[in-house]
Coordinates of N, CA and C in Angstrom, one line a residue:
M1469 N 97.1 144.3 167.3 CA 97.3 143.6 166.1 C 97.8 142.2 166.4
L1470 N 97.6 141.3 165.5 CA 98.1 139.9 165.6 C 99.6 139.8 165.6
G1471 N 100.2 139.5 166.8 CA 101.6 139.4 166.9 C 102.2 138.2 166.4
G1472 N 101.5 137.1 166.4 CA 102.0 135.8 166.0 C 101.0 134.7 166.4
Y1473 N 101.2 133.5 165.7 CA 100.4 132.4 166.1 C 101.1 131.1 165.7
S1474 N 100.6 130.0 166.3 CA 101.1 128.7 165.9 C 99.9 127.7 165.9
V1475 N 100.0 126.7 165.0 CA 99.0 125.7 164.9 C 99.6 124.3 165.0
N1476 N 99.1 123.5 165.9 CA 99.7 122.2 166.1 C 98.6 121.1 166.2
P1477 N 98.7 120.1 165.3 CA 99.6 119.9 164.2 C 99.3 120.7 163.0
S1478 N 100.2 120.9 162.1 CA 100.0 121.6 160.8 C 100.6 120.8 159.7
P1479 N 99.9 120.5 158.6 CA 98.5 120.8 158.4 C 97.6 120.0 159.4
V1480 N 96.3 120.5 159.4 CA 95.3 119.9 160.3 C 94.6 118.8 159.6
L1481 N 94.4 117.7 160.3 CA 93.7 116.5 159.7 C 92.3 116.6 160.0
A1482 N 91.4 116.5 159.0 CA 90.0 116.6 159.2 C 89.5 115.5 160.1
G1483 N 88.6 115.8 161.0 CA 88.1 114.9 162.0 C 88.9 114.9 163.3
Q1484 N 90.0 115.7 163.4 CA 90.8 115.7 164.6 C 90.9 117.1 165.2
E1485 N 91.2 117.1 166.5 CA 91.5 118.4 167.2 C 92.8 118.9 166.9
F1486 N 93.0 120.2 167.1 CA 94.3 120.8 167.0 C 94.4 122.0 168.0
G1487 N 95.6 122.3 168.3 CA 95.9 123.4 169.2 C 96.2 124.7 168.5
L1488 N 95.7 125.8 169.0 CA 96.0 127.2 168.5 C 96.5 128.1 169.5
S1489 N 97.7 128.7 169.3 CA 98.3 129.6 170.2 C 98.4 131.0 169.5
V1490 N 97.9 132.0 170.1 CA 97.8 133.3 169.5 C 98.4 134.4 170.4
T1491 N 99.1 135.3 169.9 CA 99.6 136.5 170.6 C 99.0 137.7 170.0
L1492 N 98.4 138.6 170.8 CA 97.8 139.8 170.4 C 98.6 141.0 171.0
Q1493 N 99.1 141.9 170.2 CA 100.1 142.9 170.6 C 99.4 144.3 170.7
N1494 N 99.6 145.0 171.8 CA 99.2 146.4 171.9 C 100.4 147.2 171.4
T1495 N 100.2 147.7 170.2 CA 101.4 148.4 169.5 C 101.5 149.9 169.9
S1496 N 100.6 150.4 170.8 CA 100.6 151.8 171.2 C 101.8 152.1 172.0
D1497 N 102.4 153.3 171.8 CA 103.5 153.7 172.6 C 103.0 154.5 173.9
S1498 N 101.7 154.8 174.0 CA 101.3 155.6 175.1 C 100.0 155.1 175.8
Q1499 N 99.2 154.3 175.1 CA 97.9 153.9 175.7 C 97.8 152.4 176.0
P1500 N 97.3 152.1 177.2 CA 96.9 150.7 177.4 C 95.6 150.3 176.8
I1501 N 95.3 149.1 176.7 CA 94.1 148.5 176.2 C 93.3 148.0 177.4
K1502 N 92.0 148.3 177.6 CA 91.3 147.8 178.7 C 90.1 147.0 178.3
N1503 N 89.7 146.1 179.2 CA 88.5 145.2 179.0 C 88.5 144.6 177.6
M1504 N 89.5 143.9 177.3 CA 89.6 143.3 175.9 C 89.0 141.9 175.9
K1505 N 88.1 141.7 175.0 CA 87.4 140.4 174.8 C 87.8 139.9 173.4
V1506 N 88.2 138.7 173.3 CA 88.6 138.0 172.1 C 87.7 136.8 171.9
T1507 N 87.0 136.7 170.7 CA 86.2 135.6 170.4 C 86.8 134.9 169.2
V1508 N 87.1 133.6 169.4 CA 87.7 132.7 168.3 C 86.6 131.8 167.7
S1509 N 86.6 131.8 166.4 CA 85.6 131.0 165.7 C 86.1 130.6 164.3
G1510 N 85.5 129.7 163.7 CA 85.8 129.3 162.3 C 85.0 130.2 161.4
E1511 N 85.6 130.4 160.2 CA 84.8 131.2 159.2 C 83.6 130.4 158.7
T1512 N 83.8 129.1 158.7 CA 82.6 128.2 158.3 C 82.4 127.2 159.5
A1513 N 81.3 126.4 159.3 CA 81.0 125.4 160.3 C 82.0 124.2 160.3
D1514 N 83.0 124.2 159.4 CA 83.9 123.2 159.3 C 84.9 123.2 160.5
I1515 N 85.0 124.4 161.2 CA 85.9 124.5 162.3 C 85.1 124.9 163.5
I1516 N 85.2 124.1 164.6 CA 84.4 124.3 165.8 C 85.3 124.4 167.0
P1517 N 85.0 125.3 168.0 CA 85.8 125.3 169.2 C 85.6 124.1 170.1
M1518 N 86.6 123.6 170.8 CA 86.5 122.4 171.6 C 86.8 122.7 173.1
G1519 N 87.2 123.9 173.4 CA 87.5 124.3 174.8 C 86.2 124.6 175.5
E1520 N 86.3 125.0 176.8 CA 85.1 125.3 177.6 C 84.5 126.6 177.1
T1521 N 85.3 127.5 176.5 CA 84.8 128.7 175.9 C 85.6 129.1 174.7
N1522 N 85.0 129.9 173.9 CA 85.8 130.4 172.7 C 86.0 131.9 172.8
S1523 N 85.7 132.4 174.1 CA 85.9 133.9 174.3 C 86.9 134.0 175.5
F1524 N 87.7 135.0 175.4 CA 88.8 135.2 176.3 C 88.8 136.7 176.7
Y1525 N 88.9 137.0 178.0 CA 88.9 138.3 178.6 C 90.2 138.7 179.2
F1526 N 90.6 140.0 178.9 CA 91.8 140.5 179.5 C 91.4 141.9 180.0
K1527 N 91.6 142.1 181.3 CA 91.3 143.4 182.0 C 92.1 144.5 181.4
K1528 N 93.4 144.3 181.2 CA 94.3 145.3 180.7 C 95.5 144.8 180.0
V1529 N 95.8 145.4 178.9 CA 97.0 145.1 178.2 C 97.8 146.4 178.1
A1530 N 98.9 146.5 178.8 CA 99.7 147.7 178.8 C 100.3 148.0 177.5
K1531 N 100.7 149.3 177.3 CA 101.3 149.7 176.0 C 102.6 148.8 175.7
Q1532 N 102.7 148.4 174.5 CA 103.8 147.6 174.0 C 103.8 146.2 174.6
E1533 N 102.7 145.8 175.3 CA 102.7 144.5 175.8 C 101.7 143.6 175.0
S1534 N 101.7 142.3 175.3 CA 100.9 141.4 174.5 C 100.0 140.5 175.4
A1535 N 99.0 139.9 174.8 CA 98.2 139.0 175.5 C 98.2 137.7 174.7
A1536 N 98.3 136.5 175.5 CA 98.4 135.2 174.8 C 97.1 134.4 175.0
I1537 N 96.7 133.7 174.0 CA 95.6 132.8 174.0 C 96.0 131.4 173.6
D1538 N 95.6 130.4 174.3 CA 95.8 129.0 174.0 C 94.4 128.3 174.0
T1539 N 94.1 127.7 172.9 CA 92.8 127.1 172.8 C 92.9 125.9 171.9
R1540 N 91.8 125.1 171.9 CA 91.7 123.9 171.0 C 90.5 124.0 170.1
L1541 N 90.6 123.6 168.9 CA 89.5 123.5 168.0 C 89.5 122.2 167.2
M1542 N 88.5 122.0 166.4 CA 88.5 120.7 165.6 C 87.9 121.0 164.3
V1543 N 88.5 120.3 163.3 CA 88.0 120.4 161.9 C 87.0 119.2 161.7
Q1544 N 85.9 119.5 161.2 CA 84.9 118.5 160.9 C 85.4 117.4 159.9
Q1545 N 84.9 116.2 160.1 CA 85.4 115.1 159.2 C 85.0 115.4 157.8
T1546 N 84.0 116.1 157.5 CA 83.5 116.3 156.1 C 84.2 117.5 155.5
A1547 N 85.1 118.2 156.2 CA 85.7 119.4 155.6 C 86.5 119.1 154.4
E1548 N 86.5 120.0 153.4 CA 87.2 119.8 152.2 C 88.7 120.1 152.4
P1549 N 89.6 119.4 151.7 CA 91.0 119.6 151.9 C 91.5 120.9 151.2
K1550 N 91.5 122.0 151.9 CA 91.8 123.3 151.4 C 92.1 124.2 152.5
P1551 N 92.6 125.4 152.2 CA 92.9 126.4 153.3 C 91.5 126.9 153.9
Q1552 N 91.5 127.0 155.2 CA 90.3 127.4 156.0 C 90.8 128.6 156.9
K1553 N 89.8 129.5 157.2 CA 90.1 130.6 158.1 C 89.6 130.4 159.5
I1554 N 90.4 130.9 160.5 CA 90.0 131.0 161.8 C 89.9 132.5 162.1
L1555 N 88.7 133.0 162.6 CA 88.5 134.4 162.8 C 88.7 134.8 164.3
L1556 N 89.3 135.9 164.5 CA 89.4 136.5 165.9 C 88.7 137.8 165.9
H1557 N 87.6 137.9 166.6 CA 86.9 139.2 166.8 C 87.3 139.8 168.1
V1558 N 87.9 141.0 168.1 CA 88.5 141.7 169.3 C 87.7 142.9 169.6
E1559 N 87.2 143.0 170.9 CA 86.6 144.2 171.4 C 87.3 144.7 172.6
Y1560 N 87.5 146.0 172.6 CA 88.3 146.6 173.7 C 88.0 148.1 173.9
E1561 N 88.5 148.6 175.0 CA 88.3 150.1 175.3 C 89.6 150.8 175.1
G1562 N 89.6 151.8 174.3 CA 90.8 152.6 174.1 C 90.9 153.8 174.9
D1563 N 91.5 154.8 174.4 CA 91.7 156.1 175.1 C 90.4 156.7 175.4
G1564 N 90.2 157.1 176.7 CA 88.9 157.7 177.2 C 87.7 156.8 177.2
G1565 N 88.0 155.5 177.2 CA 86.9 154.5 177.2 C 86.2 154.3 175.9
T1566 N 86.8 154.8 174.8 CA 86.3 154.6 173.5 C 86.2 153.1 173.1
E1567 N 85.1 152.6 172.7 CA 84.9 151.2 172.3 C 85.4 151.0 170.9
V1568 N 86.3 150.0 170.8 CA 86.9 149.7 169.5 C 86.7 148.2 169.2
T1569 N 86.5 147.9 167.9 CA 86.5 146.5 167.5 C 87.5 146.3 166.4
S1570 N 88.0 145.1 166.4 CA 89.0 144.7 165.3 C 88.9 143.2 165.0
D1571 N 89.1 142.9 163.7 CA 89.0 141.5 163.3 C 90.3 141.1 162.7
E1572 N 90.8 139.9 163.1 CA 92.0 139.3 162.5 C 91.6 137.9 162.0
S1573 N 92.4 137.4 161.1 CA 92.1 136.0 160.6 C 93.4 135.2 160.5
I1574 N 93.3 133.9 160.7 CA 94.4 133.0 160.6 C 94.0 131.9 159.6
V1575 N 94.9 131.6 158.7 CA 94.6 130.6 157.7 C 95.3 129.3 158.1
I1576 N 94.6 128.2 158.1 CA 95.2 126.9 158.3 C 94.9 126.0 157.1
Q1577 N 95.8 125.0 156.9 CA 95.6 124.1 155.8 C 94.9 122.8 156.3
V1578 N 93.8 122.5 155.8 CA 93.1 121.3 156.2 C 93.5 120.1 155.2
K1579 N 93.7 119.0 155.9 CA 94.1 117.8 155.1 C 93.2 116.6 155.4
Q1580 N 92.7 116.0 154.4 CA 91.8 114.8 154.5 C 92.7 113.6 154.6
P1581 N 92.3 112.6 155.5 CA 93.0 111.4 155.6 C 92.9 110.6 154.3
V1582 N 94.0 110.0 153.8 CA 93.9 109.2 152.6 C 93.4 107.8 152.9
R1583 N 92.4 107.4 152.1 CA 91.8 106.0 152.3 C 91.8 105.3 150.9
I1584 N 92.8 104.5 150.7 CA 92.9 103.8 149.4 C 92.6 102.3 149.7
E1585 N 91.7 101.8 148.9 CA 91.5 100.3 148.9 C 91.8 99.7 147.6
Y1586 N 92.1 98.4 147.6 CA 92.4 97.8 146.3 C 91.9 96.3 146.4
D1587 N 91.6 95.8 145.2 CA 91.4 94.3 145.1 C 92.7 93.6 145.0
E1588 N 92.9 92.7 145.9 CA 94.2 92.0 146.0 C 94.5 91.3 144.6
P1589 N 95.6 91.6 144.0 CA 95.9 91.0 142.7 C 96.0 89.5 142.8
E1590 N 95.6 88.8 141.7 CA 95.7 87.4 141.7 C 96.9 87.0 140.8
I1591 N 97.9 86.4 141.5 CA 99.1 85.9 140.8 C 99.1 84.4 140.9
P1592 N 99.2 83.7 139.7 CA 99.1 82.2 139.7 C 100.1 81.6 140.6
Q1593 N 99.7 80.5 141.2 CA 100.7 79.7 142.0 C 101.8 79.1 141.3
E1594 N 101.6 78.9 140.0 CA 102.6 78.3 139.1 C 102.7 79.1 137.8
V1595 N 103.9 79.4 137.3 CA 104.1 80.1 136.1 C 105.2 79.4 135.3
N1596 N 105.1 79.5 133.9 CA 106.1 78.9 133.1 C 107.2 79.9 132.6
A1597 N 108.4 79.4 132.8 CA 109.5 80.3 132.3 C 109.3 80.6 130.8
G1598 N 109.5 81.8 130.4 CA 109.4 82.2 129.0 C 108.1 82.8 128.7
D1599 N 107.1 82.7 129.6 CA 105.8 83.3 129.4 C 105.7 84.7 129.9
T1600 N 104.7 85.4 129.5 CA 104.4 86.8 130.0 C 103.0 86.7 130.6
M1601 N 103.0 87.1 131.9 CA 101.7 87.1 132.6 C 101.2 88.5 132.8
S1602 N 99.9 88.6 133.0 CA 99.2 89.9 133.2 C 98.7 89.9 134.6
V1603 N 99.1 90.9 135.4 CA 98.6 91.1 136.8 C 97.7 92.3 136.8
S1604 N 96.5 92.1 137.2 CA 95.5 93.2 137.2 C 95.5 93.9 138.6
M1605 N 95.2 95.2 138.6 CA 95.2 95.9 139.8 C 94.0 96.9 139.7
N1606 N 93.1 96.8 140.7 CA 91.9 97.7 140.8 C 92.0 98.5 142.0
V1607 N 92.1 99.8 141.9 CA 92.4 100.7 143.0 C 91.2 101.6 143.2
M1608 N 90.7 101.9 144.4 CA 89.6 102.7 144.7 C 90.0 103.8 145.8
N1609 N 89.6 105.0 145.5 CA 89.8 106.1 146.5 C 88.6 106.3 147.3
M1610 N 88.6 105.9 148.6 CA 87.5 106.0 149.5 C 87.5 107.2 150.3
G1611 N 88.5 108.1 150.2 CA 88.7 109.3 151.0 C 87.9 110.5 150.3
K1612 N 88.1 111.6 151.0 CA 87.4 112.8 150.6 C 88.3 113.6 149.6
G1613 N 89.6 113.4 149.6 CA 90.5 114.2 148.8 C 91.0 113.4 147.6
T1614 N 91.6 114.1 146.6 CA 92.2 113.4 145.5 C 93.6 112.8 145.9
V1615 N 93.9 111.6 145.4 CA 95.2 111.1 145.5 C 95.9 111.1 144.1
Y1616 N 97.2 111.3 144.2 CA 98.0 111.6 143.0 C 99.0 110.5 142.7
N1617 N 99.3 110.3 141.4 CA 100.4 109.5 141.0 C 100.3 108.1 141.5
V1618 N 99.2 107.5 141.4 CA 98.9 106.1 141.9 C 99.7 105.1 140.9
R1619 N 100.5 104.3 141.5 CA 101.3 103.4 140.7 C 101.6 102.1 141.4
A1620 N 101.8 101.0 140.7 CA 102.1 99.7 141.3 C 103.4 99.1 140.6
E1621 N 104.2 98.4 141.5 CA 105.4 97.7 141.0 C 105.5 96.3 141.5
V1622 N 106.1 95.5 140.7 CA 106.3 94.1 141.2 C 107.8 93.8 141.3
E1623 N 108.2 93.2 142.4 CA 109.6 92.8 142.6 C 109.6 91.3 143.0
A1624 N 110.4 90.5 142.3 CA 110.6 89.1 142.7 C 111.7 88.5 141.8
P1625 N 112.6 87.7 142.4 CA 113.6 87.0 141.6 C 112.9 86.1 140.5
G1626 N 113.4 86.3 139.3 CA 112.9 85.5 138.2 C 111.7 86.1 137.5
L1627 N 111.1 87.2 138.0 CA 110.0 88.0 137.4 C 110.5 89.3 136.9
V1628 N 110.3 89.6 135.6 CA 110.8 90.9 135.1 C 109.6 91.7 134.5
P1629 N 109.2 92.7 135.3 CA 108.1 93.5 134.8 C 108.5 94.4 133.7
E1630 N 107.6 94.7 132.8 CA 107.9 95.6 131.6 C 108.1 97.1 132.1
G1631 N 107.6 97.3 133.3 CA 107.7 98.7 133.9 C 106.8 98.7 135.1
S1632 N 106.4 99.9 135.5 CA 105.4 100.0 136.6 C 104.1 100.3 136.0
L1633 N 103.0 99.9 136.8 CA 101.7 100.2 136.4 C 101.3 101.6 136.9
F1634 N 101.0 102.6 136.0 CA 100.7 103.9 136.4 C 99.3 104.2 136.1
L1635 N 98.5 104.5 137.2 CA 97.1 104.8 137.1 C 96.8 106.2 137.2
G1636 N 97.7 107.1 137.5 CA 97.5 108.5 137.5 C 96.8 109.0 138.8
N1637 N 96.0 110.0 138.7 CA 95.3 110.6 139.8 C 93.9 110.0 140.0
L1638 N 93.5 109.9 141.2 CA 92.1 109.4 141.6 C 91.4 110.4 142.4
E1639 N 90.3 110.9 141.9 CA 89.4 111.8 142.7 C 88.6 111.0 143.7
S1640 N 88.0 111.7 144.6 CA 87.3 111.0 145.7 C 86.1 110.2 145.1
G1641 N 86.1 108.9 145.5 CA 85.0 108.0 145.0 C 85.4 107.4 143.7
A1642 N 86.5 107.7 143.1 CA 86.8 107.1 141.8 C 87.6 105.8 141.9
A1643 N 87.6 105.0 140.9 CA 88.3 103.7 140.8 C 88.9 103.6 139.4
K1644 N 90.1 103.0 139.4 CA 90.8 102.7 138.2 C 91.4 101.3 138.2
K1645 N 91.4 100.7 137.0 CA 92.0 99.3 136.9 C 93.0 99.3 135.8
G1646 N 94.1 98.6 136.0 CA 95.1 98.5 135.0 C 95.8 97.1 135.1
D1647 N 96.6 96.8 134.0 CA 97.3 95.5 134.0 C 98.8 95.8 133.9
L1648 N 99.5 95.0 134.7 CA 101.0 95.1 134.7 C 101.5 93.8 134.1
Y1649 N 102.3 93.9 133.0 CA 102.8 92.7 132.3 C 104.2 92.4 132.8
V1650 N 104.3 91.1 133.2 CA 105.5 90.6 133.8 C 106.0 89.4 133.0
F1651 N 107.3 89.4 132.6 CA 107.9 88.3 131.9 C 108.5 87.4 132.9
V1652 N 108.2 86.1 132.7 CA 108.7 85.0 133.6 C 110.1 84.5 133.1
S1653 N 111.1 84.8 133.8 CA 112.5 84.4 133.5 C 112.8 83.2 134.3
T1654 N 114.1 83.1 134.7 CA 114.5 82.0 135.6 C 115.2 82.6 136.8
L1655 N 115.3 81.8 137.9 CA 115.8 82.3 139.1 C 117.3 82.6 139.1
D1656 N 118.1 81.7 138.4 CA 119.5 81.9 138.4 C 120.1 81.2 137.2
S1657 N 121.0 81.8 136.5 CA 121.5 81.3 135.3 C 122.7 80.3 135.5
S1658 N 123.2 80.2 136.8 CA 124.3 79.4 137.1 C 123.9 78.0 137.5
G1659 N 123.6 77.1 136.6 CA 123.2 75.7 137.0 C 121.8 75.5 136.7
A1660 N 121.4 74.3 136.1 CA 120.1 74.1 135.7 C 119.1 73.9 136.9
D1661 N 119.7 73.3 138.0 CA 118.8 73.1 139.2 C 118.4 74.4 139.9
A1662 N 119.1 75.5 139.7 CA 118.8 76.7 140.3 C 117.9 77.6 139.5
K1663 N 117.6 77.2 138.3 CA 116.8 78.1 137.4 C 115.3 78.1 137.8
Y1664 N 114.8 77.0 138.3 CA 113.4 76.9 138.5 C 113.0 76.6 140.0
G1665 N 111.8 76.9 140.4 CA 111.4 76.7 141.7 C 110.6 77.9 142.2
Y1666 N 110.4 77.9 143.5 CA 109.6 78.9 144.1 C 110.3 80.3 144.3
T1667 N 109.6 81.3 144.0 CA 110.2 82.7 144.2 C 109.2 83.5 145.0
N1668 N 109.7 84.3 145.9 CA 108.9 85.1 146.8 C 109.1 86.6 146.4
G1669 N 108.0 87.3 146.3 CA 108.1 88.7 145.9 C 107.1 89.6 146.6
K1670 N 107.0 90.8 146.1 CA 106.0 91.7 146.7 C 105.5 92.6 145.6
M1671 N 104.3 93.0 145.7 CA 103.7 94.1 144.8 C 103.5 95.3 145.7
T1672 N 104.0 96.4 145.3 CA 103.9 97.7 146.0 C 103.0 98.7 145.3
L1673 N 102.0 99.2 146.1 CA 101.1 100.2 145.6 C 101.6 101.5 146.3
S1674 N 101.8 102.6 145.5 CA 102.2 103.8 146.1 C 101.4 105.0 145.5
Y1675 N 101.2 106.0 146.3 CA 100.4 107.2 145.9 C 100.8 108.4 146.8
E1676 N 100.4 109.6 146.3 CA 100.7 110.8 147.0 C 99.4 111.5 147.4
D1677 N 99.4 112.3 148.5 CA 98.3 113.1 148.9 C 98.6 114.5 148.3
E1678 N 97.7 115.5 148.7 CA 97.8 116.8 148.1 C 99.0 117.6 148.5
F1679 N 99.7 117.1 149.5 CA 101.0 117.7 150.0 C 102.2 117.0 149.4
G1680 N 102.0 116.0 148.6 CA 103.2 115.3 148.0 C 103.7 114.2 148.9
E1681 N 103.0 114.0 150.0 CA 103.5 112.9 151.0 C 103.1 111.5 150.4
V1682 N 104.2 110.7 150.3 CA 104.0 109.4 149.6 C 103.6 108.3 150.7
S1683 N 102.6 107.5 150.3 CA 102.2 106.4 151.1 C 102.3 105.1 150.3
T1684 N 102.6 104.0 151.0 CA 102.7 102.7 150.2 C 101.9 101.6 150.9
Q1685 N 101.5 100.7 150.2 CA 100.9 99.4 150.7 C 101.5 98.3 149.9
E1686 N 101.8 97.2 150.6 CA 102.5 96.1 150.0 C 101.7 94.8 150.1
F1687 N 101.9 94.0 149.1 CA 101.2 92.7 149.0 C 102.3 91.6 148.7
D1688 N 102.5 90.7 149.6 CA 103.5 89.6 149.4 C 102.8 88.4 148.7
F1689 N 103.7 87.8 147.8 CA 103.2 86.7 147.1 C 104.3 85.7 146.9
S1690 N 103.9 84.5 146.5 CA 104.9 83.4 146.2 C 104.3 82.6 145.0
T1691 N 105.2 82.3 144.0 CA 104.8 81.5 142.9 C 106.0 80.5 142.5
N1692 N 105.6 79.5 141.8 CA 106.6 78.5 141.4 C 106.9 78.6 139.9
I1693 N 108.1 78.9 139.6 CA 108.6 79.0 138.2 C 108.9 77.6 137.7
R1694 N 108.2 77.2 136.6 CA 108.5 75.9 136.1 C 109.1 75.9 134.7
L1695 N 109.7 74.9 134.3 CA 110.2 74.7 132.9 C 109.0 74.6 132.0
S1696 N 108.9 75.4 131.0 CA 107.8 75.3 130.1 C 107.9 74.2 129.1

């Protein structure tokens, strides 16, 4: 029976290799296993062996002993981000040379790399204090999997956004556009000379993959706050 296994890395990123370590246990109290052959394969063509062989031979596994297998496989770049099975087909001789076959399976989680692209937002080089400006954001999901909770935020002294721009979820190949409204205030209320001038800020785009891992991209900008 399958005594244990480990997958490294986990989850497995589509398009990359990963290591698989398996322990097969002879649970018999009295009988050894002889001429054991183990074949490792993917349930679908999404998982392919990368070693010199995907078959492993053990002349004998004594009672209550185990056999270890270390191999490498790869998930195809086009694999869907979902659980996938690795199959272990075991053939061996039992008591009196009886031929026995057994099948075990291992479930791995496949993860697609996140590929988000966006049109760089256009922020005016000069803005008037007291005005409200609209910052447009167009986001495209170029990856194979869905990205979740796509949102954008603006931070800069003298600029007060009404909130964050929330675009929601983006399926593979989808694009969404939204506007973030920002009130132009002043840089500092202590002294007229400090109220206006250049301010430096950033716009941050953040999103999550199917495992809840958050990624961010930042866009730096500068604008001049003028007296209207």
